XYZ file of C-alpha atoms in Angstrom:
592
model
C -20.546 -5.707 8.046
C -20.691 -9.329 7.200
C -22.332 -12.520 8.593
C -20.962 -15.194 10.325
C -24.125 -17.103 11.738
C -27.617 -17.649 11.666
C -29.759 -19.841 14.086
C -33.776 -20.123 15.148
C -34.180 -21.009 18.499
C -37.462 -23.255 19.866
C -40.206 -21.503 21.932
C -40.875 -24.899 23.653
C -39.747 -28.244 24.348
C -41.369 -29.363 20.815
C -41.008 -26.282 18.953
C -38.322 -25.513 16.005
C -35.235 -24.528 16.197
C -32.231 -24.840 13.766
C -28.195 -25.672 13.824
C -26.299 -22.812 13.697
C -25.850 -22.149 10.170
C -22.334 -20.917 9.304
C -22.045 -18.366 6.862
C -19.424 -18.378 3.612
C -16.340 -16.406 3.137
C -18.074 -15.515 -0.201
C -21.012 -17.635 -1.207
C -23.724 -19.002 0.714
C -26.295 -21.064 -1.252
C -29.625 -22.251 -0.344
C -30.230 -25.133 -1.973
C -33.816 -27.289 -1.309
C -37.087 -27.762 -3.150
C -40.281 -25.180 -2.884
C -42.115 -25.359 0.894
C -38.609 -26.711 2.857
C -38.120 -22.919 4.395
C -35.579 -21.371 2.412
C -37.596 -17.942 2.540
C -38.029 -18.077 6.411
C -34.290 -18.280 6.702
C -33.408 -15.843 4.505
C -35.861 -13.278 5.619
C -35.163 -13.758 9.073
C -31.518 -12.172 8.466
C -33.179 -9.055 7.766
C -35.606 -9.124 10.703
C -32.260 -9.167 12.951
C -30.877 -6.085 11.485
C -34.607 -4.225 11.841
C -36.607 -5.283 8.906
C -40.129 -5.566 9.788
C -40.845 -9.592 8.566
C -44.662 -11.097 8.625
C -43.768 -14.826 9.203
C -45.704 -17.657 8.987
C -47.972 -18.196 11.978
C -46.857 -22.161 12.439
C -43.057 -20.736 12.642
C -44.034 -17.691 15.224
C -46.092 -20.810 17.131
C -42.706 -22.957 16.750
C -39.755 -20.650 17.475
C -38.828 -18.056 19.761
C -36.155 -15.929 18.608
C -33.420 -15.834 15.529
C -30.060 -14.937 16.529
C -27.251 -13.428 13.532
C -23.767 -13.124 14.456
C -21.955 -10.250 12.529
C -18.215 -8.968 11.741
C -18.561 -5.291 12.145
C -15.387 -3.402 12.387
C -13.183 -6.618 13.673
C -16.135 -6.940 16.694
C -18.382 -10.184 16.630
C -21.891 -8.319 17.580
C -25.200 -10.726 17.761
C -28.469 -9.618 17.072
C -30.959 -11.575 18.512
C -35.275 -10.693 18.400
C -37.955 -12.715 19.532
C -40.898 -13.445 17.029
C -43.682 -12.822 19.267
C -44.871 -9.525 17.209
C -43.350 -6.643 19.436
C -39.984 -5.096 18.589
C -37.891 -6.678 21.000
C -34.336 -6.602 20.057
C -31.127 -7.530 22.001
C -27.352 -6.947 20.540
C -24.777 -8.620 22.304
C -21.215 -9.325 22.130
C -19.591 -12.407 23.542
C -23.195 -12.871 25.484
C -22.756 -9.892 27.592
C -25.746 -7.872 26.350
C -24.649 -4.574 24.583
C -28.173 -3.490 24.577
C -31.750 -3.960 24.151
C -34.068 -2.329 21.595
C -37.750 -2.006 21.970
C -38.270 0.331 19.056
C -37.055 0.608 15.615
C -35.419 4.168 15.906
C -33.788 3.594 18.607
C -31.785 0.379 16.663
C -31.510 2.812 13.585
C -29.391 5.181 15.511
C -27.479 2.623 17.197
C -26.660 0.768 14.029
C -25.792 3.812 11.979
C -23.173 4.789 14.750
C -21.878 1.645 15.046
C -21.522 1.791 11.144
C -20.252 4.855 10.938
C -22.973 6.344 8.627
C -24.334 9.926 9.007
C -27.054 10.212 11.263
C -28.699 14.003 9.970
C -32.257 14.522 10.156
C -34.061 14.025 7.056
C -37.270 15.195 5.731
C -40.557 13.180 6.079
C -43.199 13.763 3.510
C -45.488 15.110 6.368
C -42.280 18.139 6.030
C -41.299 16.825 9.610
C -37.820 15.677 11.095
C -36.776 11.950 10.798
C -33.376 9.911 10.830
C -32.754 7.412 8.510
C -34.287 4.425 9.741
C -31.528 1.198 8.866
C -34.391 -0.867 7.745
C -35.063 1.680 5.138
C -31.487 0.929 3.624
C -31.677 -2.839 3.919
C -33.930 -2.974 0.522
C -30.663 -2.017 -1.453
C -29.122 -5.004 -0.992
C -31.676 -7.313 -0.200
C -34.249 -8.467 -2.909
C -37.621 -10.279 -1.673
C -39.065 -13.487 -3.468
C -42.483 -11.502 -3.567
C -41.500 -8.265 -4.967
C -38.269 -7.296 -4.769
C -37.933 -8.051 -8.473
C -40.595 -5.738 -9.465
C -38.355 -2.680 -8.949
C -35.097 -0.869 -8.228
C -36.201 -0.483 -4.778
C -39.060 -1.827 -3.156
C -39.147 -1.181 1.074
C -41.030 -3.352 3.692
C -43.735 -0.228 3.931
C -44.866 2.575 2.401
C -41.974 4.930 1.718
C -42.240 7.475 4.668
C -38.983 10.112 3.944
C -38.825 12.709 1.267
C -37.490 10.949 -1.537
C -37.007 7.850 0.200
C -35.031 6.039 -2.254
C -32.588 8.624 -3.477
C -31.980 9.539 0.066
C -30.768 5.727 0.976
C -28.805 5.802 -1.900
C -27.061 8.692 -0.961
C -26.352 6.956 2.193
C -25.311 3.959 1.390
C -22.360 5.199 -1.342
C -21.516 8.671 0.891
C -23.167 11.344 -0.725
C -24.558 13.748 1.024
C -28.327 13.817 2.151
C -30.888 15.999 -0.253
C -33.492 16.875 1.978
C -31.711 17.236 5.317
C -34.218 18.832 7.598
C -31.613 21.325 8.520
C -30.489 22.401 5.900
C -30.372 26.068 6.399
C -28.584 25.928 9.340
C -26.452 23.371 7.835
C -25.718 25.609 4.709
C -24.017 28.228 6.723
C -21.705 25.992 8.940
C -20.540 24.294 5.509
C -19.976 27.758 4.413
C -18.153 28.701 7.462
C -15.967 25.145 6.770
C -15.355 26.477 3.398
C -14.020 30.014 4.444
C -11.810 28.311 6.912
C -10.632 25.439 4.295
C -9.713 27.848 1.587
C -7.500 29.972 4.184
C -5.701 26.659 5.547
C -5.190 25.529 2.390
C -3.749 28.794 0.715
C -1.290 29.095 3.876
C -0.533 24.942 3.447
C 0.462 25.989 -0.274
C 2.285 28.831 1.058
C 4.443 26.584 3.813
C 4.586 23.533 1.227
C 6.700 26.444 -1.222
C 8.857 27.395 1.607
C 9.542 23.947 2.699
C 10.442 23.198 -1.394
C 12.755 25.842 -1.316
C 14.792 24.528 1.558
C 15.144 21.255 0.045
C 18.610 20.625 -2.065
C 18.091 21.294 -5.777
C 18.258 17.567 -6.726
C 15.665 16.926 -4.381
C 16.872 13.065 -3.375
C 14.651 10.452 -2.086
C 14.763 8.530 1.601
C 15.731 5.691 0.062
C 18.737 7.111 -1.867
C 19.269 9.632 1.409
C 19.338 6.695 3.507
C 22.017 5.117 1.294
C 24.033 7.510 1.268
C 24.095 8.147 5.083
C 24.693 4.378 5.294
C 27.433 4.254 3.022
C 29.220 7.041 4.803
C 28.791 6.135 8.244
C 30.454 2.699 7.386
C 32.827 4.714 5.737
C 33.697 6.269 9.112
C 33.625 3.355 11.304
C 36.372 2.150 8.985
C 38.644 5.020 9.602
C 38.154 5.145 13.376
C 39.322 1.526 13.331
C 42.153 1.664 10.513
C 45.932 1.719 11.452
C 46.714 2.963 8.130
C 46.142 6.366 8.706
C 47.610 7.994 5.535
C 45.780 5.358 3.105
C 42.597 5.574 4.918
C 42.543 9.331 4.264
C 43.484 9.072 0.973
C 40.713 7.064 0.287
C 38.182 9.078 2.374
C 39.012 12.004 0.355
C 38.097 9.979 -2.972
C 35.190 8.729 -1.613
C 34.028 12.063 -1.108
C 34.994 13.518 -4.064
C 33.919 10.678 -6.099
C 30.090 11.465 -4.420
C 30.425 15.322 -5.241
C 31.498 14.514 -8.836
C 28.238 12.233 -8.645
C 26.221 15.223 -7.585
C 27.756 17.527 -10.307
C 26.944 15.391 -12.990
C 23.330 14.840 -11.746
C 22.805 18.585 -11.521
C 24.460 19.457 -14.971
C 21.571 16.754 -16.125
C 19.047 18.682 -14.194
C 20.187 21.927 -16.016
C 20.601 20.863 -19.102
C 16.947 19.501 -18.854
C 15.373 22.626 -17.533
C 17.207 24.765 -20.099
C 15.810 22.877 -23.198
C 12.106 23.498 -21.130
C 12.943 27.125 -20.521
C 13.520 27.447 -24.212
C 10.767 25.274 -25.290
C 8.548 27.249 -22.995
C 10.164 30.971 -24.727
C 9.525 29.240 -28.222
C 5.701 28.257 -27.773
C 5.391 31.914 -25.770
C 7.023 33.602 -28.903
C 4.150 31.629 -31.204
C 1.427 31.960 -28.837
C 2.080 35.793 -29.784
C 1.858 35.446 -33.119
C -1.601 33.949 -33.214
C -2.519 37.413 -31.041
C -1.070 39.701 -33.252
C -2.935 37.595 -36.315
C -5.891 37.866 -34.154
C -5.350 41.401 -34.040
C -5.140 41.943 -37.798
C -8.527 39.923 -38.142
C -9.844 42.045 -35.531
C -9.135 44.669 -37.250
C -9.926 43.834 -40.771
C -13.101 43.392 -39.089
C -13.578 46.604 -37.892
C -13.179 48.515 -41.333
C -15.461 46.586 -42.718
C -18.071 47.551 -40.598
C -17.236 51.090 -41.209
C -18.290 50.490 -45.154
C -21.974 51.175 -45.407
C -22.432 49.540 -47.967
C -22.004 45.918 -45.862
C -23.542 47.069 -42.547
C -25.913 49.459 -43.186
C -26.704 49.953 -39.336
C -24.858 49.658 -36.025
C -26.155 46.606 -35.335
C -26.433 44.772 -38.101
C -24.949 41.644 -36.333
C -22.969 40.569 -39.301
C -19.881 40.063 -37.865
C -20.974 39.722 -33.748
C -20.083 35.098 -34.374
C -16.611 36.664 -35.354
C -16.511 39.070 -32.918
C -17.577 36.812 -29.885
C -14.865 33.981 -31.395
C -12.169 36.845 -31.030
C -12.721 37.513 -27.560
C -13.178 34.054 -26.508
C -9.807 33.223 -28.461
C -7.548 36.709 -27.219
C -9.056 34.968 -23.563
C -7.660 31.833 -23.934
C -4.718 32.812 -25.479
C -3.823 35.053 -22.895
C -4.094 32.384 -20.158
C -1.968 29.897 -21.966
C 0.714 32.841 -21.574
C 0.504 32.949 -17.919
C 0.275 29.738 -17.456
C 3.809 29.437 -19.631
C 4.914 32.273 -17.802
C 4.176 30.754 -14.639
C 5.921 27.354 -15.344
C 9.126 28.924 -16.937
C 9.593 31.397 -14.125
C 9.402 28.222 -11.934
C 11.687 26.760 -14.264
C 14.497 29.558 -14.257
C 14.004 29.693 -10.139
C 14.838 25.706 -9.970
C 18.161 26.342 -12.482
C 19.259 28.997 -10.816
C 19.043 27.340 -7.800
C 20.448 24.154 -8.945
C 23.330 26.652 -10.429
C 23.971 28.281 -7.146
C 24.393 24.336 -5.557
C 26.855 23.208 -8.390
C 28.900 26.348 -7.871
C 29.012 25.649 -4.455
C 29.583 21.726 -5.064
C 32.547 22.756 -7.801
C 34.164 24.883 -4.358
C 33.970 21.333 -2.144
C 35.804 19.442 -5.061
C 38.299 21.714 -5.264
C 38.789 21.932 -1.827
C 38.885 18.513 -1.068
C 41.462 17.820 -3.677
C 43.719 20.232 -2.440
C 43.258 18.466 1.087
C 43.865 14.885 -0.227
C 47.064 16.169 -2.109
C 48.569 17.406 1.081
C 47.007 14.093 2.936
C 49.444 12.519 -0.226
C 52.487 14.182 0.788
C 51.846 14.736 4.697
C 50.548 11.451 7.338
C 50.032 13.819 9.729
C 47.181 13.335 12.008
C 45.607 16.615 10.656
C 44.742 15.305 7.524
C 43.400 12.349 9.036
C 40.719 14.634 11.659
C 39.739 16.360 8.407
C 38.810 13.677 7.036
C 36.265 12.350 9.698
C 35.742 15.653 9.891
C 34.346 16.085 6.536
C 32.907 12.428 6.400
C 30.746 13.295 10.152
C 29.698 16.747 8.023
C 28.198 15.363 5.474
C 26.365 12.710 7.525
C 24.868 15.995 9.434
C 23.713 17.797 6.217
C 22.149 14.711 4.544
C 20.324 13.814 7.715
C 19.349 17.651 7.906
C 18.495 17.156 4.370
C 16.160 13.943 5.121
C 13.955 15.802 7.680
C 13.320 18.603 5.617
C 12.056 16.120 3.062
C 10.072 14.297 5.648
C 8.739 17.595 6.856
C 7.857 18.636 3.034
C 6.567 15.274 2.250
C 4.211 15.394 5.624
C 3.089 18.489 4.256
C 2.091 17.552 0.904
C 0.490 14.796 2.738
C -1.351 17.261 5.182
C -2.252 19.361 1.831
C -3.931 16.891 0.219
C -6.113 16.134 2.811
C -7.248 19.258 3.223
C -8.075 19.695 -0.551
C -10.125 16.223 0.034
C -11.973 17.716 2.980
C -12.632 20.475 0.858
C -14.108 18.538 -2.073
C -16.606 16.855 0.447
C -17.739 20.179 2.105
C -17.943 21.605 -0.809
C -20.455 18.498 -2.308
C -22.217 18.772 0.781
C -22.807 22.267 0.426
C -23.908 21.799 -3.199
C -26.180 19.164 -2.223
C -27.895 21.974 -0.082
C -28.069 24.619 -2.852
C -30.391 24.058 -6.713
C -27.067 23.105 -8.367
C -26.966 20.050 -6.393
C -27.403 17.454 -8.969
C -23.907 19.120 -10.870
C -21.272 18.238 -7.946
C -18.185 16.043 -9.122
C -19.279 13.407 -6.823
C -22.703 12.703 -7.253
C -21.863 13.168 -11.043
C -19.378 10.361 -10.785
C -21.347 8.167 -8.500
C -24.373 8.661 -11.649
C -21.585 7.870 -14.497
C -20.247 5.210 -12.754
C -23.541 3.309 -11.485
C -24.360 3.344 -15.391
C -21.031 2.125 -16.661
C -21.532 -0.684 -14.415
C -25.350 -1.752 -14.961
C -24.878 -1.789 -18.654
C -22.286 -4.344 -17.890
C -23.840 -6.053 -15.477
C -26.602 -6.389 -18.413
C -24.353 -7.551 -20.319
C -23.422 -10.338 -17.970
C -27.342 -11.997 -17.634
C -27.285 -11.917 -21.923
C -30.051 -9.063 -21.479
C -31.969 -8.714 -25.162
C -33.925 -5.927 -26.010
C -32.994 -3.367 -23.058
C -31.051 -0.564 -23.660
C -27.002 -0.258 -22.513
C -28.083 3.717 -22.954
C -28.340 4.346 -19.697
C -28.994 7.821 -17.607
C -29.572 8.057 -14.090
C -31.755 10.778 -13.630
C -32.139 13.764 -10.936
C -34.112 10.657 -8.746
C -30.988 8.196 -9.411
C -33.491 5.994 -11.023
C -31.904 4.336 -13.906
C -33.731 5.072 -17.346
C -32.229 2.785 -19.876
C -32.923 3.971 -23.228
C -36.030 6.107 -22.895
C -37.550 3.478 -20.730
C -38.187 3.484 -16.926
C -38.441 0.300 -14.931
C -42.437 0.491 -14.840
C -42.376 0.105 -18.591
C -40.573 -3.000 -18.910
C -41.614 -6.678 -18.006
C -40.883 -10.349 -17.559
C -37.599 -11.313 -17.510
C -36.185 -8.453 -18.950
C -37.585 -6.542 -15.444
C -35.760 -9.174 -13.252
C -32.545 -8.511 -15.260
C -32.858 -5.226 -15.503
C -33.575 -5.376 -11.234
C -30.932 -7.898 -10.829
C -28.125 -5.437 -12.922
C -28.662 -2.708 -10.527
C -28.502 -4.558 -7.198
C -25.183 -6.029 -8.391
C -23.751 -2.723 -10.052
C -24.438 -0.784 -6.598
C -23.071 -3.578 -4.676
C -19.484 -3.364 -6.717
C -19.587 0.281 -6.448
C -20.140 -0.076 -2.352
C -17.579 -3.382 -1.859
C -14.636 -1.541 -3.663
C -14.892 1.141 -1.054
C -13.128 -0.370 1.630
C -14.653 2.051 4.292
C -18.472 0.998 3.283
C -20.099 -1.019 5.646
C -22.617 -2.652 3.303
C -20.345 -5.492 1.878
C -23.957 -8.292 1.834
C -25.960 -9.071 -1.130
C -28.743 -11.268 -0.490
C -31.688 -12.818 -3.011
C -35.026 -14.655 -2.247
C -34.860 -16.989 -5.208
C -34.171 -15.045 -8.199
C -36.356 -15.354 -11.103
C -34.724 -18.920 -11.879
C -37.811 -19.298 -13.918
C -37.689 -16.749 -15.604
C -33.913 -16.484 -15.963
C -31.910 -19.004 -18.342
C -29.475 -21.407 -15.512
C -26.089 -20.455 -17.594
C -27.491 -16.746 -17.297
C -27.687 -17.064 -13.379
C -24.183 -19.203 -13.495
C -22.883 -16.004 -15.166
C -24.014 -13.653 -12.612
C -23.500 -15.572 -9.291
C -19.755 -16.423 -10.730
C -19.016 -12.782 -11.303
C -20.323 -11.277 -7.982
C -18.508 -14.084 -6.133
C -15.186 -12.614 -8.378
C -16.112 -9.426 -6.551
C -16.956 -10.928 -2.903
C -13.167 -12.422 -2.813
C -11.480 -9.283 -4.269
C -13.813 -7.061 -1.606
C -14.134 -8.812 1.588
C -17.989 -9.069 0.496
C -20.410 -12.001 0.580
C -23.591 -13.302 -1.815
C -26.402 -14.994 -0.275
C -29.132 -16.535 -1.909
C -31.582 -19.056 -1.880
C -32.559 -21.297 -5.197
C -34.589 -23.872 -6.558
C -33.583 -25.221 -9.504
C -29.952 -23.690 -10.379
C -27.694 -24.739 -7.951
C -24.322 -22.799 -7.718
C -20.821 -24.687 -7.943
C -19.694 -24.805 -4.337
C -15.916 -24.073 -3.185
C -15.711 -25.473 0.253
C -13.150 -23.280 1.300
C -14.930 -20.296 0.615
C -18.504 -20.949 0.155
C -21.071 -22.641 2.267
C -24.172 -24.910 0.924
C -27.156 -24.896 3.214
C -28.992 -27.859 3.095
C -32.358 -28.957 4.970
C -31.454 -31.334 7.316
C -34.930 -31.691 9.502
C -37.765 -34.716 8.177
C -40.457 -33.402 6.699
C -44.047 -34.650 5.551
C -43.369 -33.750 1.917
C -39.321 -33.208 1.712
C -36.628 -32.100 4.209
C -36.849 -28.923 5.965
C -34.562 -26.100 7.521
C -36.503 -25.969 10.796
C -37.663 -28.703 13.186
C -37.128 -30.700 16.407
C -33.198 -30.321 16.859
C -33.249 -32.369 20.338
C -34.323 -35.483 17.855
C -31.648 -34.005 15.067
C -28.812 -34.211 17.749
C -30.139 -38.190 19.069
């Protein structure tokens, strides 16, 4: 999702409205002095997408509705909502009215479909069923001049769902949910998936071996395939339009020949390669079961000892039970490394024997073919001539045979891998579900990742005295160091805030299939926060917006951002004012 427009309209003939503010490919800045209206812009982009917003009463008295037009999924979708305190929502595309909202779950479930985001039930801390409301998410990417800087995640009211934070995390980067409400019944359809996955996938394996098997030892390419398919059918065309039969043979037959001497020499490579790994693989076995039989002899050395009284005067002493434990782990390991050698060399020896069997076969057509263009030599008989196209149309048949049986394989392996992938997530999901769920690969990754990131980010706003050791706990909650958020203050809180927005907005724009691709600040700490520090930051999330497809949006003071006009937009206030200019006003006297 990202923003293309923005625009208050008046609630009477003297009331406020605005131009329609054009968003920026990547940055849009706004740039005016304290009391012009920067925050009632800015916050009213959130009130169109469900954020509950207490405006001033002058601009509820002034204005009627906001209206933001979106990009969602190559659709332009408006949001319009009146500011006259109900919930009155209407989304629209190309002003035919999509729909109308007149409650906030109902535009939670309609904006997670359109998104594309899971809709399961969730927990409430009452223990009762709830989706995830969209305004719940919006605090993720949207910081507030009031207190969005106070903490990693700060919602419009009181946090309602079990673990309200992790759970919008979880959402907004994929993971699965932690409290779904039904989880129980969830738990056995994912195990059910599971069962089904791991038998698809084992008979996949199964057809992907078979398919391997049928393909020609040296296992060519399309592109090469393709070549070679070209190459021969011009080769034919020739001959069906020569008048020198006897020459054009001739030459057919080398052509051939030539190709099958090609083929020869690439297999002999082949073998020669898979020999040397075959013997490399015997060698390594050969030492592997050495170390065993050394193992052995320690094992045994061992053994008398404890049979001496004099050093283990009981049964159990314990005196040699480290040793003991080290041999069994070591014989284990050991003895897989075997069968995984085993396993690779008998692959091995299958492939050369194959590639044998093809080279005996290709040493036949050489012969064969030589014989034929020694009698198309001394004969210019038409015979020779049909052989030829013959053999020329032949191998144009078993090359394109050849090519589908790779495209088939490759469409396979294709069709494998997802499968494994599907797998992976059902089996997250299901951990998610279980008391291991804080150990699956993903959420693990999503943790290690969100750290590597925030210390950088850190690193970026010239952070002093916070930790770059940082954990994200069972909560995802960043602890940096052994310090929470709570703990720290000032400036080093609004960096510390700042990092994390930005390090969980790269980790959802370089996922092309997220949604959330807006990051958007109510005057950041500019106070607080040295200007080159903020030039630091803005310059490297707008690196990101370009590479992502994502957009920055921010509002400011004091620091004012470097504007490209080809991919940025500067708002300015453009309406008279008692004190300065401001973003809303009388637009009929704007436009005389």
């Amino acid at each position: 999702m990202k923003f293309e427009s923005l625009q208050f309209s008046p609630s009477h003939g003297a009331g406020w409205a605005s131009e329609e503010l054009v968003f920026g490919r990547a940055v849009t800045q706004l740039y005016a002095p304290n009391g012009s209206g920067k925050t009632p812009l800015i916050q009213s982009i959130m009130f169109c997408l469900g954020l509950e917003v207490q405006f001033r009463e002058d601009v509820v008295r002034n204005t009627s509705k906001v209206t933001l037009k979106t990009l969602i999924k190559g659709q332009i979708l408006s949001f319009s909502r009146r500011l006259d305190g109900k919930f009155d929502l209407t989304v629209s595309n190309a002003e035919k009215t999509i729909n109308r909202f007149y409650n906030e779950e109902d535009f939670s479930r309609f904006m997670l479909k359109v998104l594309g985001l899971r809709d399961d039930r969730l927990t409430t801390n009452g223990n009762t069923s709830t989706i995830p409301y969209f305004s719940a998410i919006l605090p993720l990417f949207y910081l507030d001049q009031d207190t969005g800087y106070s903490d990693y995640y700060v919602p419009a009211r009181q946090s309602f769902i079990k673990g309200q934070y992790a759970e919008m995390i979880r959402l907004a980067v994929g993971l699965p949910a932690r409290s779904s409400f039904d989880s129980a019944k969830k738990s056995i359809a994912l195990k059910q998936e599971l069962e089904y996955l791991d038998k698809t996938i084992n008979d996949s394996r199964k057809l992907i071996d078979r398919l391997r098997q049928d393909l020609s030892p040296t296992k060519k390419n399309e592109t090469d395939t393709d070549r070679e398919i070209s190459a021969l059918k011009s080769r034919l065309d020739e001959l069906k339009s020569t008048k020198d039969i006897r020459s054009e043979t001739i030459n057919s037959f080398d052509h051939l020949i030539t190709e099958m001497r090609r083929q020869h020499r690439d297999m002999t490579t082949q073998q020669l390669a898979l020999e040397a790994k075959i013997k490399s693989s015997a060698q390594i076995r050969q030492e592997i079961e050495s170390e065993i039989e050394t193992l052995d002899l320690n094992e045994e050395a061992r053994r008398a000892f404890m049979s001496f009284s004099e050093i283990c005067t009981t049964p159990s002493c314990g005196m040699f039970l480290v040793s003991a434990d080290s041999y069994g782990k070591s014989l284990l390991y050991l003895r897989d490394q075997i069968k995984d050698l085993d396993t690779v060399s008998t692959a091995n020896i299958q492939q050369a024997e194959a590639i044998a069997t093809h080279k005996s076969w290709v040493e036949r057509q050489i012969s064969e073919l030589s014989e034929k263009r020694g009698l198309a030599e001394r004969e210019a008989g038409i015979e020779m001539f049909i052989e030829a196209i013959s053999k020329i149309a032949s191998e144009i048949f078993e090359l394109e045979l050849e090519k589908t049986k790779f495209k088939k394989y490759q469409a396979q392996e294709q069709s494998h891998f997802e499968l494994q992938n599907r797998r992976n997530k059902t089996l997250t999901e299901q951990e998610s579900l279980g008391p291991q769920r804080e150990q699956s690969l993903e959420v693990v990754r999503f943790k290690r990742n969100l750290a590597e990131k925030m210390a950088d980010w850190l690193n970026t706003l010239n952070s002093k005295n916070i930790s770059r050791d940082i954990r994200i706990d069972s909560d995802l909650k960043p602890v940096l160091g052994t310090e929470k958020i709570g703990i720290i203050k000032g400036s080093s809180k609004a960096r510390t805030v700042l990092a994390f927005h930005a390090a969980l907005f790269e980790i959802c724009t370089s996922d092309p299939s997220s949604p959330f691709r807006t990051l958007i600040f109510d005057t950041p700490r500019q106070q607080e926060i040295h200007s080159e520090d903020l030039d630091a930051y803005f310059k490297r999330l707008k690196l990101i917006a370009t590479q992502n497809d994502a957009q920055i949006v921010f509002s400011t003071t004091s620091y004012r951002f470097e504007i490209d006009p080809n991919l940025d937009a500067e708002w300015l206030p453009r309406f008279g004012g008692f004190e300065q200019p401001m973003y809303l006003g009388d637009f009929q006297n704007l436009m005389d």
